[in-house]
PDB file of C-alpha atoms in Angstrom:
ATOM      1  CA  UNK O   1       2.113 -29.663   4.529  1.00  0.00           C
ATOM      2  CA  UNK O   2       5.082 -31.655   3.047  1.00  0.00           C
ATOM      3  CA  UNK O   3       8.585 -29.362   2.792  1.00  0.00           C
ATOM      4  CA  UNK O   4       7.062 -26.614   4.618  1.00  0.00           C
ATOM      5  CA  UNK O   5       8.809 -27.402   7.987  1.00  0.00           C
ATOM      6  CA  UNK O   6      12.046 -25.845   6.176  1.00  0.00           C
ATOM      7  CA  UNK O   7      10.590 -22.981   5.866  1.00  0.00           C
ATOM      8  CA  UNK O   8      10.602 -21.010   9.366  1.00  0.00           C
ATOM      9  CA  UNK O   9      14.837 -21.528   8.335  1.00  0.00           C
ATOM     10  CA  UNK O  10      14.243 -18.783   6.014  1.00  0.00           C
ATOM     11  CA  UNK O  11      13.797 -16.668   8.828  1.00  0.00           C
ATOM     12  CA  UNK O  12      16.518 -17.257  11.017  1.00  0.00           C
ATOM     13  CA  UNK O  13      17.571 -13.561  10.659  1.00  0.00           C
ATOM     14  CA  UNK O  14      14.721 -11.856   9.485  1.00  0.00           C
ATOM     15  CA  UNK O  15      16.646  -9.032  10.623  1.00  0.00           C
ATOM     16  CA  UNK O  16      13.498  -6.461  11.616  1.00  0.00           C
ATOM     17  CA  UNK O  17      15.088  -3.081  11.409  1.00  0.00           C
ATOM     18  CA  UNK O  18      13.471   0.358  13.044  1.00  0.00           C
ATOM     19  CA  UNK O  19      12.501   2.934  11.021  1.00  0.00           C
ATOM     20  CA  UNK O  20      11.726   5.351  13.011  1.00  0.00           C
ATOM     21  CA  UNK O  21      11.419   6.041  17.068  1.00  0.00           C
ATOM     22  CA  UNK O  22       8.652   7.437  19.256  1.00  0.00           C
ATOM     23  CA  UNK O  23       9.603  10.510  21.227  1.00  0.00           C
ATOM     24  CA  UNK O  24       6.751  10.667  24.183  1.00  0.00           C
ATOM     25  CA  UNK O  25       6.371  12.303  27.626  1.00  0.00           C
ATOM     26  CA  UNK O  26       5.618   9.005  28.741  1.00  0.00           C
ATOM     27  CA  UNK O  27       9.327   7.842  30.102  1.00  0.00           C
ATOM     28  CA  UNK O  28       8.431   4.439  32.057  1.00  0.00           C
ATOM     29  CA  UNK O  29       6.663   1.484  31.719  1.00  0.00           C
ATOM     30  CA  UNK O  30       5.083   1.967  35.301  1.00  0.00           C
ATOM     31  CA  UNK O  31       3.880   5.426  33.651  1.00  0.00           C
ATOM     32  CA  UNK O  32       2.210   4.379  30.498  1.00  0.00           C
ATOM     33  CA  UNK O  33      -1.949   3.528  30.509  1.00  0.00           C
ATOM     34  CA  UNK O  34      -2.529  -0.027  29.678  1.00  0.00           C
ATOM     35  CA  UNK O  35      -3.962   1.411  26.450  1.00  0.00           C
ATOM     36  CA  UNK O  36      -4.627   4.465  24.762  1.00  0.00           C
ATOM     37  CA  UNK O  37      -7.804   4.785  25.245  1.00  0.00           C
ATOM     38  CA  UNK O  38      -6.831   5.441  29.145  1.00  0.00           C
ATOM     39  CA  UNK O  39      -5.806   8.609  28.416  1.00  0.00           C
ATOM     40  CA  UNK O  40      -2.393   8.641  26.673  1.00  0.00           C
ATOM     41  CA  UNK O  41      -0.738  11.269  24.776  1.00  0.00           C
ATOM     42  CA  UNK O  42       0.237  12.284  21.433  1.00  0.00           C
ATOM     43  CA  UNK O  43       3.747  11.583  20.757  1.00  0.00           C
ATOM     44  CA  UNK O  44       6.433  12.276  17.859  1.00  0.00           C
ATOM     45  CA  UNK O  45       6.764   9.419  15.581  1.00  0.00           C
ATOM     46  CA  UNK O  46      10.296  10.027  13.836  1.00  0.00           C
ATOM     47  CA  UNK O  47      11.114   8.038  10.503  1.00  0.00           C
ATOM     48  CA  UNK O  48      14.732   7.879   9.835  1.00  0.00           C
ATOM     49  CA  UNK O  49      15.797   9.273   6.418  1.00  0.00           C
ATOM     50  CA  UNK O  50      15.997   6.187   4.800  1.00  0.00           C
ATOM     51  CA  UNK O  51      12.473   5.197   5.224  1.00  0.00           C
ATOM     52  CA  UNK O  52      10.498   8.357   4.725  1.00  0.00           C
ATOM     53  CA  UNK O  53       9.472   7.741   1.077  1.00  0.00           C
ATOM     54  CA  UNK O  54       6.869   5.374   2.280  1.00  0.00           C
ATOM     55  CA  UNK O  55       5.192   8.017   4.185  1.00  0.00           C
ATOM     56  CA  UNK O  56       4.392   9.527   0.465  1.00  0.00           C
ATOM     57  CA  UNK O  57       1.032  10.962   0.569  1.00  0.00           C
ATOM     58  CA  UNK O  58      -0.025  10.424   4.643  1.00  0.00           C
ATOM     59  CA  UNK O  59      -2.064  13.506   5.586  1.00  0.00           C
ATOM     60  CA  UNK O  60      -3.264  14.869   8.870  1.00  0.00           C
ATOM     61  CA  UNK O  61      -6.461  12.792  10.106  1.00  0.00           C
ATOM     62  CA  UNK O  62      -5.471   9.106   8.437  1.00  0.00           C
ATOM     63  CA  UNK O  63      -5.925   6.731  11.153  1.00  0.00           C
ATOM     64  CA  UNK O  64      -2.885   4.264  11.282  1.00  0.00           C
ATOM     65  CA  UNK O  65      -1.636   1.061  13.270  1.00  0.00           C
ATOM     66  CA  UNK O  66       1.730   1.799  14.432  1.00  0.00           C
ATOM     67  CA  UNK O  67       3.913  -1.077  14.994  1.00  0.00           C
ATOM     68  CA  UNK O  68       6.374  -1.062  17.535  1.00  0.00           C
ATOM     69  CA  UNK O  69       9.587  -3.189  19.093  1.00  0.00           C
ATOM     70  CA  UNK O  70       8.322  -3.128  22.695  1.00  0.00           C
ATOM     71  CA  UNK O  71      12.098  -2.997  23.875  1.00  0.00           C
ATOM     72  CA  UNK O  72      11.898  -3.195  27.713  1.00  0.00           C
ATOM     73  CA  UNK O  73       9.405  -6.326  27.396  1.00  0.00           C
ATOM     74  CA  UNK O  74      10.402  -9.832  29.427  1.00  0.00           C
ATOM     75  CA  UNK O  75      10.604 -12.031  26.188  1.00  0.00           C
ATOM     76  CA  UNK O  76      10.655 -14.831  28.216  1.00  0.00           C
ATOM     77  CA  UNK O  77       7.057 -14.776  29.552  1.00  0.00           C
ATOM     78  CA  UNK O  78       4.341 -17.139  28.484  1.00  0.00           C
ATOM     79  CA  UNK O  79       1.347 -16.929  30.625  1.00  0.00           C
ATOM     80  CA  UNK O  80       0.726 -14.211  32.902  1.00  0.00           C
ATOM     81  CA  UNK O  81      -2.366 -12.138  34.478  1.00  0.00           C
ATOM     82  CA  UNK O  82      -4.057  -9.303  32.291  1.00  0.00           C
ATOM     83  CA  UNK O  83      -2.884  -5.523  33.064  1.00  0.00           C
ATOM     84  CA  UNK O  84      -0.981  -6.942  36.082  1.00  0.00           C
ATOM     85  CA  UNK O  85      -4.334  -7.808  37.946  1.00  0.00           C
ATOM     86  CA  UNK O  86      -3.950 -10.494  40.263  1.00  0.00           C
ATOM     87  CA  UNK O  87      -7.521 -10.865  40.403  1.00  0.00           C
ATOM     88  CA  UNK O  88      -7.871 -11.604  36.998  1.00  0.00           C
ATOM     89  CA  UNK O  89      -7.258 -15.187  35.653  1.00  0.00           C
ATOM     90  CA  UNK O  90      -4.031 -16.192  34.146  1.00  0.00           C
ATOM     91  CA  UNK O  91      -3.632 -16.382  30.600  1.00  0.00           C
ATOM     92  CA  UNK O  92      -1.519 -17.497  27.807  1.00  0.00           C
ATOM     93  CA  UNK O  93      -0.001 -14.196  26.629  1.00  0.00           C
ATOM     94  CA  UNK O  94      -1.051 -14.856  22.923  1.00  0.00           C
ATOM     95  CA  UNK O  95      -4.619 -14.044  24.557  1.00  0.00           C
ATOM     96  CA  UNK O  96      -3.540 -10.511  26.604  1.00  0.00           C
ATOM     97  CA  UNK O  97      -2.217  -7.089  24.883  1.00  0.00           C
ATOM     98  CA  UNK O  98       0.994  -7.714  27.432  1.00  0.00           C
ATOM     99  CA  UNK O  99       4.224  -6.067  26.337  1.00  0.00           C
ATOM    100  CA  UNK O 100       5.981  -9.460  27.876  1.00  0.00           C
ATOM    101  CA  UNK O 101       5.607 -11.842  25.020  1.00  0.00           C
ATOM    102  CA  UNK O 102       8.344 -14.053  22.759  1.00  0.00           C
ATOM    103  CA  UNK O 103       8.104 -10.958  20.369  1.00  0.00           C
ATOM    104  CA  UNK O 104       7.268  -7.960  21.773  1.00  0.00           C
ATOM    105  CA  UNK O 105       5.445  -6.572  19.146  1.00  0.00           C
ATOM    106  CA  UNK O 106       2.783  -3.626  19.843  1.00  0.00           C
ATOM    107  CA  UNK O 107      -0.218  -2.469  17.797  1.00  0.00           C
ATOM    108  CA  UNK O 108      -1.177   1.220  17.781  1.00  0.00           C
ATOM    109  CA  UNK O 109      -4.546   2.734  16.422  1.00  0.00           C
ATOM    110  CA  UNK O 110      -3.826   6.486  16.664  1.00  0.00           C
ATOM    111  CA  UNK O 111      -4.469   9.423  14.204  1.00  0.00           C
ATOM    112  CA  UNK O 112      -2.299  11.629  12.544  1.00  0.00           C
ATOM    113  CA  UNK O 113      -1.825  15.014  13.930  1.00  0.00           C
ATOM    114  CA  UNK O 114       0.988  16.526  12.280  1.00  0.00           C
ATOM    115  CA  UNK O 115       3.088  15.980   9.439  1.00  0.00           C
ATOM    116  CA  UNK O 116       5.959  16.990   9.461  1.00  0.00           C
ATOM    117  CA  UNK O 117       9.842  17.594   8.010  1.00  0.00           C
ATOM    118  CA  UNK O 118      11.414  14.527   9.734  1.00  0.00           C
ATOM    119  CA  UNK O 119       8.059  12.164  10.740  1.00  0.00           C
ATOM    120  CA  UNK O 120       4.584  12.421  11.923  1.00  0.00           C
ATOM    121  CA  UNK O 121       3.210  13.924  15.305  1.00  0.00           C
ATOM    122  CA  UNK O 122       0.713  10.954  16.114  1.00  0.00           C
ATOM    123  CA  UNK O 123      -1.908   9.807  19.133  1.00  0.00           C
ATOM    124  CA  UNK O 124      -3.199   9.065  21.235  1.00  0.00           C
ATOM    125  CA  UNK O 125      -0.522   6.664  21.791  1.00  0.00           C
ATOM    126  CA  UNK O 126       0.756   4.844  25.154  1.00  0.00           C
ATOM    127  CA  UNK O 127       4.150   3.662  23.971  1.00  0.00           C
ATOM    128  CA  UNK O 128       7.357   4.884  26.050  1.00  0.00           C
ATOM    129  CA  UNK O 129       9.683   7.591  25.111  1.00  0.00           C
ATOM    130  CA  UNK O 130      12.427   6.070  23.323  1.00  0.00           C
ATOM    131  CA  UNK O 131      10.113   3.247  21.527  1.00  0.00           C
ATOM    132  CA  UNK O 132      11.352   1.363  17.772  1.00  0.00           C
ATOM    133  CA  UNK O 133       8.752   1.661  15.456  1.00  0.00           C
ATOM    134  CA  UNK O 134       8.935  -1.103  12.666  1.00  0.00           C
ATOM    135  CA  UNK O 135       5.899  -0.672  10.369  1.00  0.00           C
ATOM    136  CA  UNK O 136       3.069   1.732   9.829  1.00  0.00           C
ATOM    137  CA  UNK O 137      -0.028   0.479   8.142  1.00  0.00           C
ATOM    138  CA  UNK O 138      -3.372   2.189   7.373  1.00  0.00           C
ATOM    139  CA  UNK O 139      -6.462   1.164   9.049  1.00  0.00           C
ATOM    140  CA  UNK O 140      -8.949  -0.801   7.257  1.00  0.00           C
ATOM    141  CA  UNK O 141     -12.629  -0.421   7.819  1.00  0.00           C
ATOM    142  CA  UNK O 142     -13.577  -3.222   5.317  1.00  0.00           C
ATOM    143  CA  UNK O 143     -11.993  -5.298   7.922  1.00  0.00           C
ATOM    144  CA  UNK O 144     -12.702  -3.127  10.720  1.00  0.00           C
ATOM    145  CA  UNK O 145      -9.490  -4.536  11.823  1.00  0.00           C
ATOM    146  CA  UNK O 146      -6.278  -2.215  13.106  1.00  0.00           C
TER     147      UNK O 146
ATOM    148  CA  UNK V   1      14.055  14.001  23.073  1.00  0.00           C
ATOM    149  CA  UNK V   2      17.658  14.233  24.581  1.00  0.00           C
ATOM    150  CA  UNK V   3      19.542  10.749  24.885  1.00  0.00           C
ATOM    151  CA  UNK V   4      16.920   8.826  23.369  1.00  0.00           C
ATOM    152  CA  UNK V   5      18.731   8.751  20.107  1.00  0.00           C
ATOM    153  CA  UNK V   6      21.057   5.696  20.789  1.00  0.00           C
ATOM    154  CA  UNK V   7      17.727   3.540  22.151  1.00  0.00           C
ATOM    155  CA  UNK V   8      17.609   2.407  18.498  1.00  0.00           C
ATOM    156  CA  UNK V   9      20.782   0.288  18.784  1.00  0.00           C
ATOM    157  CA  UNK V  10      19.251  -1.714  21.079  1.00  0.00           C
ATOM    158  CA  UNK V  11      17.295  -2.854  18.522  1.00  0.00           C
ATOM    159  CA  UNK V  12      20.199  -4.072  16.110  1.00  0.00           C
ATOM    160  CA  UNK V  13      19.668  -7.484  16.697  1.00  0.00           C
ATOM    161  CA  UNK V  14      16.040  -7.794  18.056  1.00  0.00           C
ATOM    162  CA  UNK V  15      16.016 -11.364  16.885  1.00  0.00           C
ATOM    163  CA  UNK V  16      12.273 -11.760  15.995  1.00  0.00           C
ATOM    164  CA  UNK V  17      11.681 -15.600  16.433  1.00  0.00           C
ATOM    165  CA  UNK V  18       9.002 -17.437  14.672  1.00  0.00           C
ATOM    166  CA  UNK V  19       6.669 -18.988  17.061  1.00  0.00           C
ATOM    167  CA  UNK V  20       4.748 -20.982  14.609  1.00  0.00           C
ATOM    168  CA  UNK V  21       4.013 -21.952  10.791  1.00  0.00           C
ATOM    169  CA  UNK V  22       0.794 -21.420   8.769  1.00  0.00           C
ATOM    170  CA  UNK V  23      -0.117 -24.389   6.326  1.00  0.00           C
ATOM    171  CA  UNK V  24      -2.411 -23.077   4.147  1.00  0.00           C
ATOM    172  CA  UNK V  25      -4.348 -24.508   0.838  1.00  0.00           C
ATOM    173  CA  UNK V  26      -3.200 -20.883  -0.768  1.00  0.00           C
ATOM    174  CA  UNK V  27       0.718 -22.095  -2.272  1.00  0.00           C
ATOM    175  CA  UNK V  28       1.528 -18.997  -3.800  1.00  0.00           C
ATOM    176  CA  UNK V  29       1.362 -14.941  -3.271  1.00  0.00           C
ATOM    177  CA  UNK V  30      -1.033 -15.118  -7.397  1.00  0.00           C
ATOM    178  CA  UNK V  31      -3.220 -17.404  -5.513  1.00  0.00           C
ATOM    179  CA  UNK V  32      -4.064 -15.528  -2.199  1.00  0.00           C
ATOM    180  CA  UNK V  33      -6.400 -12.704  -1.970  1.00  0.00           C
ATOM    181  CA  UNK V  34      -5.831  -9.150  -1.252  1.00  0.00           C
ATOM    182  CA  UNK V  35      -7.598  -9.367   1.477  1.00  0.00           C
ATOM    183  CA  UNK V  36      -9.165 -11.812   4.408  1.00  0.00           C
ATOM    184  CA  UNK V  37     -12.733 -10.524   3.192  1.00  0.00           C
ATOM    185  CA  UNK V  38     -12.293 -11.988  -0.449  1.00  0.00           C
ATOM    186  CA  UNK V  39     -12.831 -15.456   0.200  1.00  0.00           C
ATOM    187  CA  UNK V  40      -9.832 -16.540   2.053  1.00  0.00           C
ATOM    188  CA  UNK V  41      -9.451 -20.269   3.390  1.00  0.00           C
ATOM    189  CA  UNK V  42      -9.123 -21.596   6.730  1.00  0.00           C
ATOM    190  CA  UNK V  43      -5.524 -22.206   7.633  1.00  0.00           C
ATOM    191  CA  UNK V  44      -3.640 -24.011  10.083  1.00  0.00           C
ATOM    192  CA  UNK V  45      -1.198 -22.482  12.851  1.00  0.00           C
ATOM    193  CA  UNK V  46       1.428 -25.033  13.915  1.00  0.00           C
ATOM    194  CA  UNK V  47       2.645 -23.712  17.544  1.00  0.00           C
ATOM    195  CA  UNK V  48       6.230 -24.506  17.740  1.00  0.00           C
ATOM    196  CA  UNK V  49       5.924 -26.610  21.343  1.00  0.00           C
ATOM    197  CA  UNK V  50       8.489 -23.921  23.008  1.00  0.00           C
ATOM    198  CA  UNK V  51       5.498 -21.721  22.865  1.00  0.00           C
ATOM    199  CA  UNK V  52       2.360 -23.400  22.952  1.00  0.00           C
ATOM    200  CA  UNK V  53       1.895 -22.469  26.920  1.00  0.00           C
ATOM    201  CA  UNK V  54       1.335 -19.258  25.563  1.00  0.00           C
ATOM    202  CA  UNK V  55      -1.877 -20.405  24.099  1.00  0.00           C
ATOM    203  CA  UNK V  56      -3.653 -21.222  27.400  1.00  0.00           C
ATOM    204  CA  UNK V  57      -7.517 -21.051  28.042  1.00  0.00           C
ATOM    205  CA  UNK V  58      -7.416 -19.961  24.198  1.00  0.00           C
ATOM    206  CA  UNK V  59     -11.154 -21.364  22.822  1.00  0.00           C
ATOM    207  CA  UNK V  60     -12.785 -22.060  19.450  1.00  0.00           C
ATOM    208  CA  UNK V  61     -14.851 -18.586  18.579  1.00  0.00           C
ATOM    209  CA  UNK V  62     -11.847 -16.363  19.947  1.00  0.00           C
ATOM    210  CA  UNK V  63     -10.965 -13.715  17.604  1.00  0.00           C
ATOM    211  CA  UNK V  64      -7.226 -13.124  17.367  1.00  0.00           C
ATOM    212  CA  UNK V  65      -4.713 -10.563  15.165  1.00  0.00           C
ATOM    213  CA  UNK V  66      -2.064 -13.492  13.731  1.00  0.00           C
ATOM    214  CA  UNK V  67       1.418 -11.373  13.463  1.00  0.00           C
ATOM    215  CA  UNK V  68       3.467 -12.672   9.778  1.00  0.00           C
ATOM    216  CA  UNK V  69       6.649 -12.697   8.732  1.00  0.00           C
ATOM    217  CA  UNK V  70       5.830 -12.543   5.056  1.00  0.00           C
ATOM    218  CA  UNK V  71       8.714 -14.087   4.057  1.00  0.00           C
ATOM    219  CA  UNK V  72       8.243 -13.545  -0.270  1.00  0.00           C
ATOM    220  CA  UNK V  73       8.040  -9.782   0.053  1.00  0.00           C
ATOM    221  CA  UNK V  74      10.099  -7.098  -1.536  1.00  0.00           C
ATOM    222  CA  UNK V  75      11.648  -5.299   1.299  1.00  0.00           C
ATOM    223  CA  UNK V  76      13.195  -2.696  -0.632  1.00  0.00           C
ATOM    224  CA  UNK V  77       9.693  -1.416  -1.566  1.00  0.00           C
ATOM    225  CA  UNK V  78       8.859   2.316  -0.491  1.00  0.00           C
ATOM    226  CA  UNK V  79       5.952   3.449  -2.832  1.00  0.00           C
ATOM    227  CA  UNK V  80       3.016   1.291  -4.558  1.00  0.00           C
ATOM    228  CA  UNK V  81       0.373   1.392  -6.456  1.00  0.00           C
ATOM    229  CA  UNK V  82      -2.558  -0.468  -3.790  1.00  0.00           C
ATOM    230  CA  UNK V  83      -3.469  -3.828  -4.732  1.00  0.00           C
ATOM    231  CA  UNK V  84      -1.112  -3.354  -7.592  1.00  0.00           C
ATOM    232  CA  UNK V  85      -3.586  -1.603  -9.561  1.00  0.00           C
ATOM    233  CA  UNK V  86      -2.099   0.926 -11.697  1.00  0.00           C
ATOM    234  CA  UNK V  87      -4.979   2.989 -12.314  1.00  0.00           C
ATOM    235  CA  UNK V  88      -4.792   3.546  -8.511  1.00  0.00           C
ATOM    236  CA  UNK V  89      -2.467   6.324  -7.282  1.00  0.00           C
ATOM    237  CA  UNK V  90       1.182   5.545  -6.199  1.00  0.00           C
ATOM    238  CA  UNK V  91       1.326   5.625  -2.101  1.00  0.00           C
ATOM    239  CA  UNK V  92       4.155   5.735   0.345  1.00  0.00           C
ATOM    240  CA  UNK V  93       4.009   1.877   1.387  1.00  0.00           C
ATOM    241  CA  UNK V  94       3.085   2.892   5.018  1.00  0.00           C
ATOM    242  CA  UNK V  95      -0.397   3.684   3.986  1.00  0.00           C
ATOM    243  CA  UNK V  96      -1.253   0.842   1.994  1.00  0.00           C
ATOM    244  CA  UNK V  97      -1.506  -3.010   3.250  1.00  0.00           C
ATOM    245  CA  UNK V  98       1.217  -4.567   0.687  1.00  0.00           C
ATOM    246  CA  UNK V  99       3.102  -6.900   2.190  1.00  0.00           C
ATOM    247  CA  UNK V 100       6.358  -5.078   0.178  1.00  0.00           C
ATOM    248  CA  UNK V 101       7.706  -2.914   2.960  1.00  0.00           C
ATOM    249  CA  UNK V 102      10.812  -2.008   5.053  1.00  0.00           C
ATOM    250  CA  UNK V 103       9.705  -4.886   7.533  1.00  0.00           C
ATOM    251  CA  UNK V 104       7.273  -7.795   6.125  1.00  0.00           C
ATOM    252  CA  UNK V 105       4.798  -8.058   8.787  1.00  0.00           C
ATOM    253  CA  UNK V 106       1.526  -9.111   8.148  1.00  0.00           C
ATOM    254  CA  UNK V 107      -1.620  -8.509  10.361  1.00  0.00           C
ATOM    255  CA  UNK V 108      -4.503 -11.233  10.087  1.00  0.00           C
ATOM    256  CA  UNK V 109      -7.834 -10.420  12.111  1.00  0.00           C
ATOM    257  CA  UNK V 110      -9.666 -14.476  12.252  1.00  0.00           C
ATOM    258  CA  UNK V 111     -11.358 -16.548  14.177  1.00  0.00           C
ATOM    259  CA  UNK V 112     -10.011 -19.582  15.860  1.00  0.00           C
ATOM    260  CA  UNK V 113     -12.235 -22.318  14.516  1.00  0.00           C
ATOM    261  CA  UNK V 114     -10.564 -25.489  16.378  1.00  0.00           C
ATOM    262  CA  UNK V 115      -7.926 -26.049  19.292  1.00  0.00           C
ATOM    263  CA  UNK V 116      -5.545 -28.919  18.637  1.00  0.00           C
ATOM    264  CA  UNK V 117      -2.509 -30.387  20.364  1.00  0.00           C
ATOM    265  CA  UNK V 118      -0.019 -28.652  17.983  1.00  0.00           C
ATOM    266  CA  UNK V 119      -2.069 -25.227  17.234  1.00  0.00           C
ATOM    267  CA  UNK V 120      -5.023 -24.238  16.138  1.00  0.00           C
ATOM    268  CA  UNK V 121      -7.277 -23.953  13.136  1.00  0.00           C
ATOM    269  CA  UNK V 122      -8.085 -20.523  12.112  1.00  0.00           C
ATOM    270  CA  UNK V 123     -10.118 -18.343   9.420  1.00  0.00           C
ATOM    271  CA  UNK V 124     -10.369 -16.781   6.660  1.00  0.00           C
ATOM    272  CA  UNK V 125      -6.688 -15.891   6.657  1.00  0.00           C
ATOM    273  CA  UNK V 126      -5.127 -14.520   2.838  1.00  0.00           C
ATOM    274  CA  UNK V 127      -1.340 -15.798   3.988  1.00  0.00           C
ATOM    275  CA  UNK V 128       0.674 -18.456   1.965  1.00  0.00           C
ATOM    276  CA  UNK V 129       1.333 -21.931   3.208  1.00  0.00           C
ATOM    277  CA  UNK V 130       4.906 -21.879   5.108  1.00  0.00           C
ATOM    278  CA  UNK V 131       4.228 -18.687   6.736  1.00  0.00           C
ATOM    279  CA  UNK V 132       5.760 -17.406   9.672  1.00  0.00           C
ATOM    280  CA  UNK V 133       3.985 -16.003  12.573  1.00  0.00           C
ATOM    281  CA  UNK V 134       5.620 -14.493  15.122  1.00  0.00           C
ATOM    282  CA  UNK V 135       2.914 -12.789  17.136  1.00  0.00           C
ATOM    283  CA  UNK V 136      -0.593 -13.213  18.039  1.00  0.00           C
ATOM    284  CA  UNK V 137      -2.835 -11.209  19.996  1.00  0.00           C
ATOM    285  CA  UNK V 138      -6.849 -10.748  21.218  1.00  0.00           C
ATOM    286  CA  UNK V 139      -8.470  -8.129  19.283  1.00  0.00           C
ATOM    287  CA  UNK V 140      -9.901  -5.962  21.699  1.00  0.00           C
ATOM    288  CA  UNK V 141     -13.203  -4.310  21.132  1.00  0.00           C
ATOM    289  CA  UNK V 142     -12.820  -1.472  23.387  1.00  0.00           C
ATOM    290  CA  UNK V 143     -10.037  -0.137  21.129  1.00  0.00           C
ATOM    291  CA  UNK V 144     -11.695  -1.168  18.416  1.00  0.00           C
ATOM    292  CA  UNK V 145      -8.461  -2.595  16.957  1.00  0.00           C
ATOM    293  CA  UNK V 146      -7.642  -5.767  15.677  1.00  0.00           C
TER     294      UNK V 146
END
């Protein structure tokens, strides 16, 4: 482990850009399922120009994990109770699907439905209207992990 | 779709923090598998102690997605061949699992093998010592997605 604790340094600005945004009829937090298997909608997954080349190849029916910036998320929240259930016990957030988290990253599994000039039209999906995506990656099933 | 096109400057400066370090046996990206399922070591995940409350009730047999910065990539990257296998055909970097892409994140389904007072060990996990994480989550069966 010796010289590694430099290291995290080399990320003081990993500056995480968007490439793309989510355009959904979902507007509010208070409107979107816990998860998308709760009946959420397909959505418009716009890449910005920029970024489109690494869409080469994607077809209608790949199954993806879409990573998003969950921007209206309370970064400052470490423990809380799952899907807002009081009844449930409280948790570290590392251990719940929460939005609030010290990165509000989200994971995705949804299918592709369209593609199109300008992105993808994706889902089901239960981000907000509005949301950054950062990454797309395809799912594995060697690893059976999304 | 209307006004939703200035949400991504909220994002300019999203300031993704690392929340913890991976010290792993694997030094370099030529020594680390393509993949968890190819005989990938156990690894350690220092908590930084800002955020170790966000571990709580976490338990040894929990599986967990670890979130990566991975900090060597190429971020200029848009198209690949997979595994960097030529013979293989060139793909838009969104459907492949290289960590060259727009934004390096990494996504590690393990196991947490032991809970310490800094972290945790975890397994089989492909990422290079000095690793940044910056997210981790339960994988959740019901979705199916790690």
């Amino acid at each position: 482990m010796v010289g590694s604790a430099r290291k995290p340094l080399r990320m003081a600005r990993p500056g995480l850009v968007p490439v793309g945004l989510l355009h959904s009829s979902l507007r509010d937090r208070k409107d979107a399922p816990n998860f998308y298997t709760e009946g959420a909608p397909d959505a418009i997954l716009e890449i910005y120009p920029a970024f489109r080349r690494a869409l080469y190849r994607i077809r209608v029916g790949d199954e993806l994990i879409v990573i998003t910036w969950l921007h209206r998320a309370n970064r400052s929240l470490l423990r809380t109770h799952p899907e807002s259930d009081m009844t449930r016990p409280l948790l570290g957030v590392f251990l719940t699907r929460s939005p609030d988290r010290p990165n509000p990253l989200g994971l995705h599994r949804c299918r592709v439905k369209e593609v199109t000039s300008t992105g993808l039209r994706i889902g089901p999906i239960e981000a907000i209207d509005g949301t950054p995506v950062v990454d797309i990656k395809p799912v594995v099933d060697e690893a059976d992990d999304s």
